Amino acid sequence: MLQQQQNKRPRTRITDDQLRVLRQYFDINNSPNEDQIKEMADKSGLPQKVIKHWFRNTLFKERQRNKDSPYNFNNPPITTLEDTKIDSKPPSPEPQKQECYGSKRSSRTRFTDYQLRVLQDFFDANAYPKDDEFEQLSNLLSLPTRVIVVWFQNARQKARKNYENQGQFRAVGPAQAHLLVCTGRHEMTNIIV
DNA sequence: GACCCATTATTA
DNA sequence: TAATAATGGGTC
């Protein structure tokens, strides 16, 4: 069960200054080319590989966090055939765009008892929901999908830790048992287009 | 891009 | 201060 835990690279810490550099570029272009990456590596002193990874993750998270994010592909320039109006007021106010990167992490969600019960219940049966199942839970509990995804992530983490502590002799719940078997990641089986 | 997991930070 | 939601960097 001790898989590939051996040669993990130590986690790179990105300082605030480095983050500022990355953010600055990200704000302009979230898909930097090699030259830009090189520039950033130069300015920040970070390995290019780390920078690429940061961009990938940041873009992904940005989209998940905010569906209205300008980084989201689903916000293309409105090209409706609907005519007119378009030139009326193109400069949208955009008042609440403070976004200052010094912003704190989002406030902690407080789940209701009911929400926790449903989540735990589901987790017990299946620790790895599919996309549509996340969607259903999100819908049912009125919680953002991302919050639910994170909850399952933390729940798995907790279950594993729990299992490690309790020793291997104890009976484990189906979800935990599943975790033990599921060494690999969740495969994207049958994707229906 | 899904998931892992150590870590950070919020809140009862 | 414990529990745990959220984050960030790593792996596959």
mmCIF file of N, CA, C and O in Angstrom, chain A residues 53-150:
data_model
loop_
_atom_site.group_PDB
_atom_site.id
_atom_site.type_symbol
_atom_site.label_atom_id
_atom_site.label_comp_id
_atom_site.label_asym_id
_atom_site.label_seq_id
_atom_site.Cartn_x
_atom_site.Cartn_y
_atom_site.Cartn_z
ATOM 1 N N HIS A 53 2.677 25.081 -14.562
ATOM 2 C CA HIS A 53 1.720 24.381 -13.717
ATOM 3 C C HIS A 53 0.820 25.366 -12.985
ATOM 4 O O HIS A 53 -0.390 25.169 -12.884
ATOM 5 N N TRP A 54 1.414 26.420 -12.525
ATOM 6 C CA TRP A 54 0.638 27.429 -11.812
ATOM 7 C C TRP A 54 -0.434 28.012 -12.721
ATOM 8 O O TRP A 54 -1.583 28.185 -12.330
ATOM 9 N N PHE A 55 -0.085 28.288 -13.935
ATOM 10 C CA PHE A 55 -1.051 28.846 -14.877
ATOM 11 C C PHE A 55 -2.183 27.866 -15.147
ATOM 12 O O PHE A 55 -3.347 28.234 -15.231
ATOM 13 N N ARG A 56 -1.818 26.638 -15.292
ATOM 14 C CA ARG A 56 -2.833 25.632 -15.566
ATOM 15 C C ARG A 56 -3.817 25.545 -14.409
ATOM 16 O O ARG A 56 -5.031 25.589 -14.585
ATOM 17 N N ASN A 57 -3.278 25.413 -13.213
ATOM 18 C CA ASN A 57 -4.132 25.293 -12.044
ATOM 19 C C ASN A 57 -4.924 26.553 -11.784
ATOM 20 O O ASN A 57 -6.098 26.499 -11.443
ATOM 21 N N THR A 58 -4.282 27.675 -11.934
ATOM 22 C CA THR A 58 -4.951 28.925 -11.636
ATOM 23 C C THR A 58 -6.093 29.188 -12.594
ATOM 24 O O THR A 58 -7.180 29.613 -12.185
ATOM 25 N N LEU A 59 -5.857 28.893 -13.834
ATOM 26 C CA LEU A 59 -6.912 29.080 -14.823
ATOM 27 C C LEU A 59 -8.089 28.169 -14.510
ATOM 28 O O LEU A 59 -9.250 28.572 -14.534
ATOM 29 N N PHE A 60 -7.755 26.938 -14.198
ATOM 30 C CA PHE A 60 -8.788 25.962 -13.874
ATOM 31 C C PHE A 60 -9.595 26.399 -12.654
ATOM 32 O O PHE A 60 -10.825 26.394 -12.659
ATOM 33 N N LYS A 61 -8.895 26.809 -11.628
ATOM 34 C CA LYS A 61 -9.573 27.205 -10.399
ATOM 35 C C LYS A 61 -10.390 28.467 -10.604
ATOM 36 O O LYS A 61 -11.476 28.611 -10.048
ATOM 37 N N GLU A 62 -9.840 29.345 -11.394
ATOM 38 C CA GLU A 62 -10.533 30.601 -11.661
ATOM 39 C C GLU A 62 -11.881 30.325 -12.312
ATOM 40 O O GLU A 62 -12.883 30.932 -11.985
ATOM 41 N N ARG A 63 -11.869 29.375 -13.210
ATOM 42 C CA ARG A 63 -13.115 29.041 -13.896
ATOM 43 C C ARG A 63 -14.101 28.391 -12.940
ATOM 44 O O ARG A 63 -15.293 28.617 -13.003
ATOM 45 N N GLN A 64 -13.584 27.531 -12.105
ATOM 46 C CA GLN A 64 -14.473 26.846 -11.184
ATOM 47 C C GLN A 64 -15.058 27.791 -10.166
ATOM 48 O O GLN A 64 -16.209 27.697 -9.794
ATOM 49 N N ARG A 65 -14.220 28.709 -9.731
ATOM 50 C CA ARG A 65 -14.649 29.612 -8.683
ATOM 51 C C ARG A 65 -15.737 30.542 -9.182
ATOM 52 O O ARG A 65 -16.686 30.845 -8.504
ATOM 53 N N ASN A 66 -15.574 30.986 -10.380
ATOM 54 C CA ASN A 66 -16.465 32.012 -10.866
ATOM 55 C C ASN A 66 -16.845 31.779 -12.309
ATOM 56 O O ASN A 66 -16.050 31.977 -13.202
ATOM 57 N N LYS A 67 -18.062 31.369 -12.469
ATOM 58 C CA LYS A 67 -18.518 31.061 -13.816
ATOM 59 C C LYS A 67 -18.548 32.306 -14.696
ATOM 60 O O LYS A 67 -18.562 32.229 -15.911
ATOM 61 N N ASP A 68 -18.598 33.442 -14.051
ATOM 62 C CA ASP A 68 -18.658 34.683 -14.817
ATOM 63 C C ASP A 68 -17.278 35.260 -15.060
ATOM 64 O O ASP A 68 -17.129 36.341 -15.582
ATOM 65 N N SER A 69 -16.322 34.515 -14.613
ATOM 66 C CA SER A 69 -14.961 35.007 -14.772
ATOM 67 C C SER A 69 -14.645 35.260 -16.228
ATOM 68 O O SER A 69 -15.057 34.522 -17.110
ATOM 69 N N PRO A 70 -13.905 36.315 -16.465
ATOM 70 C CA PRO A 70 -13.485 36.588 -17.836
ATOM 71 C C PRO A 70 -12.590 35.483 -18.373
ATOM 72 O O PRO A 70 -12.399 35.384 -19.576
ATOM 73 N N TYR A 71 -12.106 34.658 -17.493
ATOM 74 C CA TYR A 71 -11.254 33.566 -17.924
ATOM 75 C C TYR A 71 -12.071 32.377 -18.407
ATOM 76 O O TYR A 71 -11.549 31.412 -18.915
ATOM 77 N N ASN A 72 -13.350 32.486 -18.173
ATOM 78 C CA ASN A 72 -14.215 31.395 -18.550
ATOM 79 C C ASN A 72 -14.529 31.450 -20.042
ATOM 80 O O ASN A 72 -14.938 32.460 -20.570
ATOM 81 N N PHE A 73 -14.344 30.339 -20.671
ATOM 82 C CA PHE A 73 -14.590 30.274 -22.103
ATOM 83 C C PHE A 73 -16.040 30.550 -22.455
ATOM 84 O O PHE A 73 -16.358 30.938 -23.556
ATOM 85 N N ASN A 74 -16.898 30.296 -21.503
ATOM 86 C CA ASN A 74 -18.311 30.443 -21.794
ATOM 87 C C ASN A 74 -18.763 31.890 -21.835
ATOM 88 O O ASN A 74 -19.936 32.170 -21.921
ATOM 89 N N ASN A 75 -17.834 32.782 -21.757
ATOM 90 C CA ASN A 75 -18.190 34.177 -21.872
ATOM 91 C C ASN A 75 -17.555 34.796 -23.105
ATOM 92 O O ASN A 75 -16.701 35.653 -23.011
ATOM 93 N N PRO A 76 -17.944 34.317 -24.227
ATOM 94 C CA PRO A 76 -17.377 34.840 -25.465
ATOM 95 C C PRO A 76 -18.013 36.178 -25.770
ATOM 96 O O PRO A 76 -19.036 36.507 -25.200
ATOM 97 N N PRO A 77 -17.428 36.919 -26.640
ATOM 98 C CA PRO A 77 -18.053 38.159 -27.061
ATOM 99 C C PRO A 77 -19.419 37.852 -27.622
ATOM 100 O O PRO A 77 -19.580 36.965 -28.450
ATOM 101 N N ILE A 78 -20.378 38.544 -27.154
ATOM 102 C CA ILE A 78 -21.752 38.263 -27.547
ATOM 103 C C ILE A 78 -21.952 38.523 -29.030
ATOM 104 O O ILE A 78 -21.855 39.644 -29.481
ATOM 105 N N THR A 79 -22.228 37.491 -29.714
ATOM 106 C CA THR A 79 -22.369 37.624 -31.164
ATOM 107 C C THR A 79 -23.766 37.252 -31.596
ATOM 108 O O THR A 79 -23.966 36.530 -32.537
ATOM 109 N N THR A 80 -24.689 37.709 -30.867
ATOM 110 C CA THR A 80 -26.060 37.377 -31.212
ATOM 111 C C THR A 80 -26.433 38.005 -32.541
ATOM 112 O O THR A 80 -25.912 39.033 -32.923
ATOM 113 N N LEU A 81 -27.325 37.337 -33.182
ATOM 114 C CA LEU A 81 -27.798 37.872 -34.444
ATOM 115 C C LEU A 81 -28.876 38.897 -34.153
ATOM 116 O O LEU A 81 -29.519 39.428 -35.024
ATOM 117 N N GLU A 82 -29.058 39.082 -32.909
ATOM 118 C CA GLU A 82 -30.190 39.884 -32.461
ATOM 119 C C GLU A 82 -30.079 41.367 -32.747
ATOM 120 O O GLU A 82 -30.897 42.145 -32.313
ATOM 121 N N ASP A 83 -29.045 41.764 -33.410
ATOM 122 C CA ASP A 83 -29.001 43.160 -33.826
ATOM 123 C C ASP A 83 -28.882 44.195 -32.714
ATOM 124 O O ASP A 83 -28.748 43.863 -31.563
ATOM 125 N N THR A 84 -29.013 45.380 -33.096
ATOM 126 C CA THR A 84 -29.058 46.600 -32.275
ATOM 127 C C THR A 84 -28.571 46.433 -30.843
ATOM 128 O O THR A 84 -27.914 45.485 -30.518
ATOM 129 N N LYS A 85 -28.919 47.343 -30.037
ATOM 130 C CA LYS A 85 -28.631 47.296 -28.608
ATOM 131 C C LYS A 85 -27.141 47.101 -28.325
ATOM 132 O O LYS A 85 -26.661 47.533 -27.304
ATOM 133 N N ILE A 86 -26.501 46.436 -29.185
ATOM 134 C CA ILE A 86 -25.129 46.085 -28.891
ATOM 135 C C ILE A 86 -24.245 47.314 -28.746
ATOM 136 O O ILE A 86 -23.367 47.357 -27.906
ATOM 137 N N ASP A 87 -24.519 48.285 -29.565
ATOM 138 C CA ASP A 87 -23.683 49.473 -29.503
ATOM 139 C C ASP A 87 -24.208 50.481 -28.487
ATOM 140 O O ASP A 87 -23.604 51.502 -28.249
ATOM 141 N N SER A 88 -25.339 50.172 -27.914
ATOM 142 C CA SER A 88 -25.935 51.107 -26.987
ATOM 143 C C SER A 88 -25.049 51.366 -25.784
ATOM 144 O O SER A 88 -24.705 52.482 -25.466
ATOM 145 N N LYS A 89 -24.723 50.292 -25.149
ATOM 146 C CA LYS A 89 -23.941 50.465 -23.927
ATOM 147 C C LYS A 89 -22.889 49.368 -23.783
ATOM 148 O O LYS A 89 -22.968 48.525 -22.905
ATOM 149 N N PRO A 90 -21.950 49.387 -24.619
ATOM 150 C CA PRO A 90 -20.890 48.390 -24.538
ATOM 151 C C PRO A 90 -20.030 48.530 -23.287
ATOM 152 O O PRO A 90 -19.659 47.538 -22.712
ATOM 153 N N PRO A 91 -19.722 49.757 -22.893
ATOM 154 C CA PRO A 91 -18.885 49.861 -21.700
ATOM 155 C C PRO A 91 -19.693 49.578 -20.451
ATOM 156 O O PRO A 91 -20.329 50.461 -19.921
ATOM 157 N N SER A 92 -19.714 48.339 -20.025
ATOM 158 C CA SER A 92 -20.467 47.999 -18.838
ATOM 159 C C SER A 92 -19.765 48.575 -17.614
ATOM 160 O O SER A 92 -18.552 48.678 -17.590
ATOM 161 N N PRO A 93 -20.534 48.936 -16.649
ATOM 162 C CA PRO A 93 -20.016 49.582 -15.440
ATOM 163 C C PRO A 93 -18.953 48.746 -14.750
ATOM 164 O O PRO A 93 -17.892 49.230 -14.427
ATOM 165 N N GLU A 94 -19.298 47.498 -14.540
ATOM 166 C CA GLU A 94 -18.319 46.617 -13.879
ATOM 167 C C GLU A 94 -17.904 47.168 -12.524
ATOM 168 O O GLU A 94 -16.742 47.356 -12.259
ATOM 169 N N PRO A 95 -18.881 47.438 -11.701
ATOM 170 C CA PRO A 95 -18.586 48.119 -10.450
ATOM 171 C C PRO A 95 -17.888 47.239 -9.431
ATOM 172 O O PRO A 95 -16.992 47.682 -8.745
ATOM 173 N N GLN A 96 -18.304 46.021 -9.336
ATOM 174 C CA GLN A 96 -17.761 45.200 -8.257
ATOM 175 C C GLN A 96 -16.632 44.320 -8.751
ATOM 176 O O GLN A 96 -16.681 43.129 -8.726
ATOM 177 N N LYS A 97 -15.604 44.938 -9.182
ATOM 178 C CA LYS A 97 -14.518 44.153 -9.744
ATOM 179 C C LYS A 97 -13.260 44.318 -8.904
ATOM 180 O O LYS A 97 -12.160 44.272 -9.410
ATOM 181 N N GLN A 98 -13.467 44.520 -7.638
ATOM 182 C CA GLN A 98 -12.300 44.860 -6.827
ATOM 183 C C GLN A 98 -11.232 43.803 -6.920
ATOM 184 O O GLN A 98 -10.110 44.086 -7.218
ATOM 185 N N GLU A 99 -11.608 42.569 -6.630
ATOM 186 C CA GLU A 99 -10.727 41.463 -6.989
ATOM 187 C C GLU A 99 -9.308 41.548 -6.446
ATOM 188 O O GLU A 99 -8.490 40.708 -6.718
ATOM 189 N N CYS A 100 -9.035 42.576 -5.714
ATOM 190 C CA CYS A 100 -7.661 42.767 -5.264
ATOM 191 C C CYS A 100 -7.094 41.440 -4.794
ATOM 192 O O CYS A 100 -7.689 40.736 -4.005
ATOM 193 N N TYR A 101 -5.965 41.130 -5.281
ATOM 194 C CA TYR A 101 -5.413 39.812 -5.047
ATOM 195 C C TYR A 101 -5.008 39.619 -3.601
ATOM 196 O O TYR A 101 -4.677 38.539 -3.181
ATOM 197 N N GLY A 102 -5.012 40.695 -2.874
ATOM 198 C CA GLY A 102 -4.713 40.551 -1.467
ATOM 199 C C GLY A 102 -5.917 40.001 -0.741
ATOM 200 O O GLY A 102 -5.903 39.852 0.460
ATOM 201 N N SER A 103 -6.967 39.700 -1.501
ATOM 202 C CA SER A 103 -8.195 39.245 -0.892
ATOM 203 C C SER A 103 -7.974 37.943 -0.135
ATOM 204 O O SER A 103 -7.130 37.133 -0.488
ATOM 205 N N LYS A 104 -8.766 37.763 0.890
ATOM 206 C CA LYS A 104 -8.641 36.575 1.719
ATOM 207 C C LYS A 104 -9.202 35.373 0.986
ATOM 208 O O LYS A 104 -9.826 35.491 -0.048
ATOM 209 N N ARG A 105 -9.014 34.240 1.584
ATOM 210 C CA ARG A 105 -9.654 33.064 1.024
ATOM 211 C C ARG A 105 -11.139 33.189 1.274
ATOM 212 O O ARG A 105 -11.572 33.872 2.190
ATOM 213 N N SER A 106 -11.913 32.526 0.474
ATOM 214 C CA SER A 106 -13.350 32.647 0.612
ATOM 215 C C SER A 106 -13.780 32.131 1.975
ATOM 216 O O SER A 106 -13.183 31.207 2.527
ATOM 217 N N SER A 107 -14.810 32.716 2.486
ATOM 218 C CA SER A 107 -15.212 32.384 3.844
ATOM 219 C C SER A 107 -15.682 30.944 3.918
ATOM 220 O O SER A 107 -16.189 30.383 2.967
ATOM 221 N N ARG A 108 -15.530 30.410 5.046
ATOM 222 C CA ARG A 108 -15.807 29.003 5.261
ATOM 223 C C ARG A 108 -17.300 28.710 5.190
ATOM 224 O O ARG A 108 -18.098 29.340 5.857
ATOM 225 N N THR A 109 -17.647 27.754 4.409
ATOM 226 C CA THR A 109 -19.050 27.359 4.281
ATOM 227 C C THR A 109 -19.520 26.624 5.530
ATOM 228 O O THR A 109 -18.821 25.752 6.033
ATOM 229 N N ARG A 110 -20.660 26.999 5.998
ATOM 230 C CA ARG A 110 -21.227 26.258 7.120
ATOM 231 C C ARG A 110 -22.348 25.389 6.593
ATOM 232 O O ARG A 110 -23.389 25.883 6.172
ATOM 233 N N PHE A 111 -22.122 24.110 6.636
ATOM 234 C CA PHE A 111 -23.149 23.195 6.149
ATOM 235 C C PHE A 111 -24.241 23.024 7.192
ATOM 236 O O PHE A 111 -23.957 23.027 8.385
ATOM 237 N N THR A 112 -25.420 22.836 6.723
ATOM 238 C CA THR A 112 -26.504 22.533 7.654
ATOM 239 C C THR A 112 -26.454 21.050 7.984
ATOM 240 O O THR A 112 -25.784 20.268 7.306
ATOM 241 N N ASP A 113 -27.163 20.684 9.004
ATOM 242 C CA ASP A 113 -27.190 19.280 9.403
ATOM 243 C C ASP A 113 -27.706 18.413 8.254
ATOM 244 O O ASP A 113 -27.187 17.334 7.986
ATOM 245 N N TYR A 114 -28.696 18.936 7.623
ATOM 246 C CA TYR A 114 -29.290 18.188 6.517
ATOM 247 C C TYR A 114 -28.276 17.986 5.394
ATOM 248 O O TYR A 114 -28.110 16.875 4.873
ATOM 249 N N GLN A 115 -27.589 19.033 5.065
ATOM 250 C CA GLN A 115 -26.593 18.938 4.000
ATOM 251 C C GLN A 115 -25.516 17.922 4.347
ATOM 252 O O GLN A 115 -25.138 17.085 3.528
ATOM 253 N N LEU A 116 -25.066 17.998 5.569
ATOM 254 C CA LEU A 116 -24.032 17.057 6.000
ATOM 255 C C LEU A 116 -24.534 15.627 5.971
ATOM 256 O O LEU A 116 -23.797 14.706 5.615
ATOM 257 N N ARG A 117 -25.762 15.489 6.346
ATOM 258 C CA ARG A 117 -26.311 14.134 6.384
ATOM 259 C C ARG A 117 -26.378 13.546 4.976
ATOM 260 O O ARG A 117 -25.999 12.404 4.742
ATOM 261 N N VAL A 118 -26.856 14.359 4.083
ATOM 262 C CA VAL A 118 -26.958 13.887 2.695
ATOM 263 C C VAL A 118 -25.573 13.586 2.117
ATOM 264 O O VAL A 118 -25.358 12.554 1.489
ATOM 265 N N LEU A 119 -24.665 14.474 2.360
ATOM 266 C CA LEU A 119 -23.307 14.279 1.845
ATOM 267 C C LEU A 119 -22.689 13.011 2.423
ATOM 268 O O LEU A 119 -22.132 12.175 1.708
ATOM 269 N N GLN A 120 -22.789 12.889 3.720
ATOM 270 C CA GLN A 120 -22.197 11.735 4.388
ATOM 271 C C GLN A 120 -22.841 10.450 3.897
ATOM 272 O O GLN A 120 -22.179 9.430 3.708
ATOM 273 N N ASP A 121 -24.117 10.544 3.722
ATOM 274 C CA ASP A 121 -24.882 9.410 3.263
ATOM 275 C C ASP A 121 -24.404 8.954 1.886
ATOM 276 O O ASP A 121 -24.163 7.772 1.639
ATOM 277 N N PHE A 122 -24.259 9.906 1.046
ATOM 278 C CA PHE A 122 -23.806 9.609 -0.307
ATOM 279 C C PHE A 122 -22.386 9.068 -0.277
ATOM 280 O O PHE A 122 -22.057 8.070 -0.919
ATOM 281 N N PHE A 123 -21.577 9.730 0.503
ATOM 282 C CA PHE A 123 -20.173 9.339 0.610
ATOM 283 C C PHE A 123 -20.052 7.896 1.071
ATOM 284 O O PHE A 123 -19.189 7.150 0.628
ATOM 285 N N ASP A 124 -20.897 7.541 1.966
ATOM 286 C CA ASP A 124 -20.876 6.196 2.504
ATOM 287 C C ASP A 124 -21.077 5.160 1.415
ATOM 288 O O ASP A 124 -20.493 4.083 1.445
ATOM 289 N N ALA A 125 -21.886 5.508 0.489
ATOM 290 C CA ALA A 125 -22.175 4.579 -0.603
ATOM 291 C C ALA A 125 -21.160 4.725 -1.722
ATOM 292 O O ALA A 125 -20.779 3.755 -2.371
ATOM 293 N N ASN A 126 -20.710 5.923 -1.926
ATOM 294 C CA ASN A 126 -19.804 6.173 -3.032
ATOM 295 C C ASN A 126 -18.935 7.395 -2.762
ATOM 296 O O ASN A 126 -19.429 8.512 -2.715
ATOM 297 N N ALA A 127 -17.661 7.138 -2.594
ATOM 298 C CA ALA A 127 -16.741 8.233 -2.264
ATOM 299 C C ALA A 127 -16.280 8.989 -3.498
ATOM 300 O O ALA A 127 -15.617 10.007 -3.395
ATOM 301 N N TYR A 128 -16.623 8.463 -4.654
ATOM 302 C CA TYR A 128 -16.198 9.104 -5.901
ATOM 303 C C TYR A 128 -17.383 9.367 -6.832
ATOM 304 O O TYR A 128 -17.586 8.636 -7.797
ATOM 305 N N PRO A 129 -18.136 10.384 -6.520
ATOM 306 C CA PRO A 129 -19.281 10.694 -7.376
ATOM 307 C C PRO A 129 -18.828 11.085 -8.776
ATOM 308 O O PRO A 129 -17.727 11.593 -8.958
ATOM 309 N N LYS A 130 -19.720 10.835 -9.697
ATOM 310 C CA LYS A 130 -19.460 11.269 -11.071
ATOM 311 C C LYS A 130 -19.894 12.719 -11.232
ATOM 312 O O LYS A 130 -20.527 13.275 -10.338
ATOM 313 N N ASP A 131 -19.566 13.265 -12.348
ATOM 314 C CA ASP A 131 -19.886 14.667 -12.580
ATOM 315 C C ASP A 131 -21.364 14.971 -12.386
ATOM 316 O O ASP A 131 -21.738 15.930 -11.725
ATOM 317 N N ASP A 132 -22.168 14.116 -12.964
ATOM 318 C CA ASP A 132 -23.601 14.408 -12.882
ATOM 319 C C ASP A 132 -24.122 14.210 -11.470
ATOM 320 O O ASP A 132 -25.119 14.807 -11.078
ATOM 321 N N GLU A 133 -23.437 13.372 -10.723
ATOM 322 C CA GLU A 133 -23.855 13.182 -9.338
ATOM 323 C C GLU A 133 -23.495 14.403 -8.489
ATOM 324 O O GLU A 133 -24.248 14.796 -7.597
ATOM 325 N N PHE A 134 -22.355 14.978 -8.786
ATOM 326 C CA PHE A 134 -22.015 16.244 -8.128
ATOM 327 C C PHE A 134 -23.082 17.278 -8.443
ATOM 328 O O PHE A 134 -23.505 18.054 -7.595
ATOM 329 N N GLU A 135 -23.465 17.250 -9.688
ATOM 330 C CA GLU A 135 -24.458 18.209 -10.150
ATOM 331 C C GLU A 135 -25.766 18.031 -9.393
ATOM 332 O O GLU A 135 -26.376 18.995 -8.945
ATOM 333 N N GLN A 136 -26.151 16.798 -9.242
ATOM 334 C CA GLN A 136 -27.398 16.513 -8.532
ATOM 335 C C GLN A 136 -27.336 16.957 -7.080
ATOM 336 O O GLN A 136 -28.269 17.557 -6.555
ATOM 337 N N LEU A 137 -26.218 16.629 -6.456
ATOM 338 C CA LEU A 137 -26.057 17.027 -5.063
ATOM 339 C C LEU A 137 -26.075 18.546 -4.936
ATOM 340 O O LEU A 137 -26.699 19.099 -4.025
ATOM 341 N N SER A 138 -25.373 19.158 -5.846
ATOM 342 C CA SER A 138 -25.333 20.616 -5.848
ATOM 343 C C SER A 138 -26.739 21.185 -5.930
ATOM 344 O O SER A 138 -27.111 22.105 -5.215
ATOM 345 N N ASN A 139 -27.480 20.579 -6.802
ATOM 346 C CA ASN A 139 -28.841 21.012 -7.018
ATOM 347 C C ASN A 139 -29.711 20.771 -5.790
ATOM 348 O O ASN A 139 -30.428 21.652 -5.328
ATOM 349 N N LEU A 140 -29.584 19.591 -5.284
ATOM 350 C CA LEU A 140 -30.399 19.189 -4.140
ATOM 351 C C LEU A 140 -30.099 20.016 -2.899
ATOM 352 O O LEU A 140 -30.991 20.385 -2.139
ATOM 353 N N LEU A 141 -28.822 20.292 -2.695
ATOM 354 C CA LEU A 141 -28.420 20.960 -1.456
ATOM 355 C C LEU A 141 -28.230 22.459 -1.616
ATOM 356 O O LEU A 141 -27.889 23.153 -0.671
ATOM 357 N N SER A 142 -28.400 22.921 -2.837
ATOM 358 C CA SER A 142 -28.210 24.346 -3.096
ATOM 359 C C SER A 142 -26.811 24.809 -2.714
ATOM 360 O O SER A 142 -26.638 25.838 -2.064
ATOM 361 N N LEU A 143 -25.864 24.014 -3.089
ATOM 362 C CA LEU A 143 -24.472 24.372 -2.829
ATOM 363 C C LEU A 143 -23.721 24.377 -4.152
ATOM 364 O O LEU A 143 -24.039 23.597 -5.043
ATOM 365 N N PRO A 144 -22.734 25.227 -4.264
ATOM 366 C CA PRO A 144 -21.929 25.217 -5.481
ATOM 367 C C PRO A 144 -21.268 23.856 -5.665
ATOM 368 O O PRO A 144 -20.852 23.228 -4.690
ATOM 369 N N THR A 145 -21.171 23.439 -6.891
ATOM 370 C CA THR A 145 -20.562 22.137 -7.170
ATOM 371 C C THR A 145 -19.159 22.050 -6.587
ATOM 372 O O THR A 145 -18.754 21.040 -6.038
ATOM 373 N N ARG A 146 -18.457 23.130 -6.724
ATOM 374 C CA ARG A 146 -17.079 23.118 -6.257
ATOM 375 C C ARG A 146 -16.989 22.831 -4.766
ATOM 376 O O ARG A 146 -16.112 22.111 -4.293
ATOM 377 N N VAL A 147 -17.916 23.394 -4.012
ATOM 378 C CA VAL A 147 -17.923 23.162 -2.574
ATOM 379 C C VAL A 147 -18.117 21.684 -2.282
ATOM 380 O O VAL A 147 -17.494 21.115 -1.383
ATOM 381 N N ILE A 148 -18.950 21.073 -3.076
ATOM 382 C CA ILE A 148 -19.219 19.654 -2.876
ATOM 383 C C ILE A 148 -18.015 18.809 -3.275
ATOM 384 O O ILE A 148 -17.651 17.852 -2.591
ATOM 385 N N VAL A 149 -17.405 19.194 -4.362
ATOM 386 C CA VAL A 149 -16.198 18.488 -4.785
ATOM 387 C C VAL A 149 -15.153 18.535 -3.681
ATOM 388 O O VAL A 149 -14.542 17.524 -3.315
ATOM 389 N N VAL A 150 -14.970 19.704 -3.134
ATOM 390 C CA VAL A 150 -13.989 19.868 -2.056
ATOM 391 C C VAL A 150 -14.401 19.063 -0.832
ATOM 392 O O VAL A 150 -13.569 18.434 -0.184
#
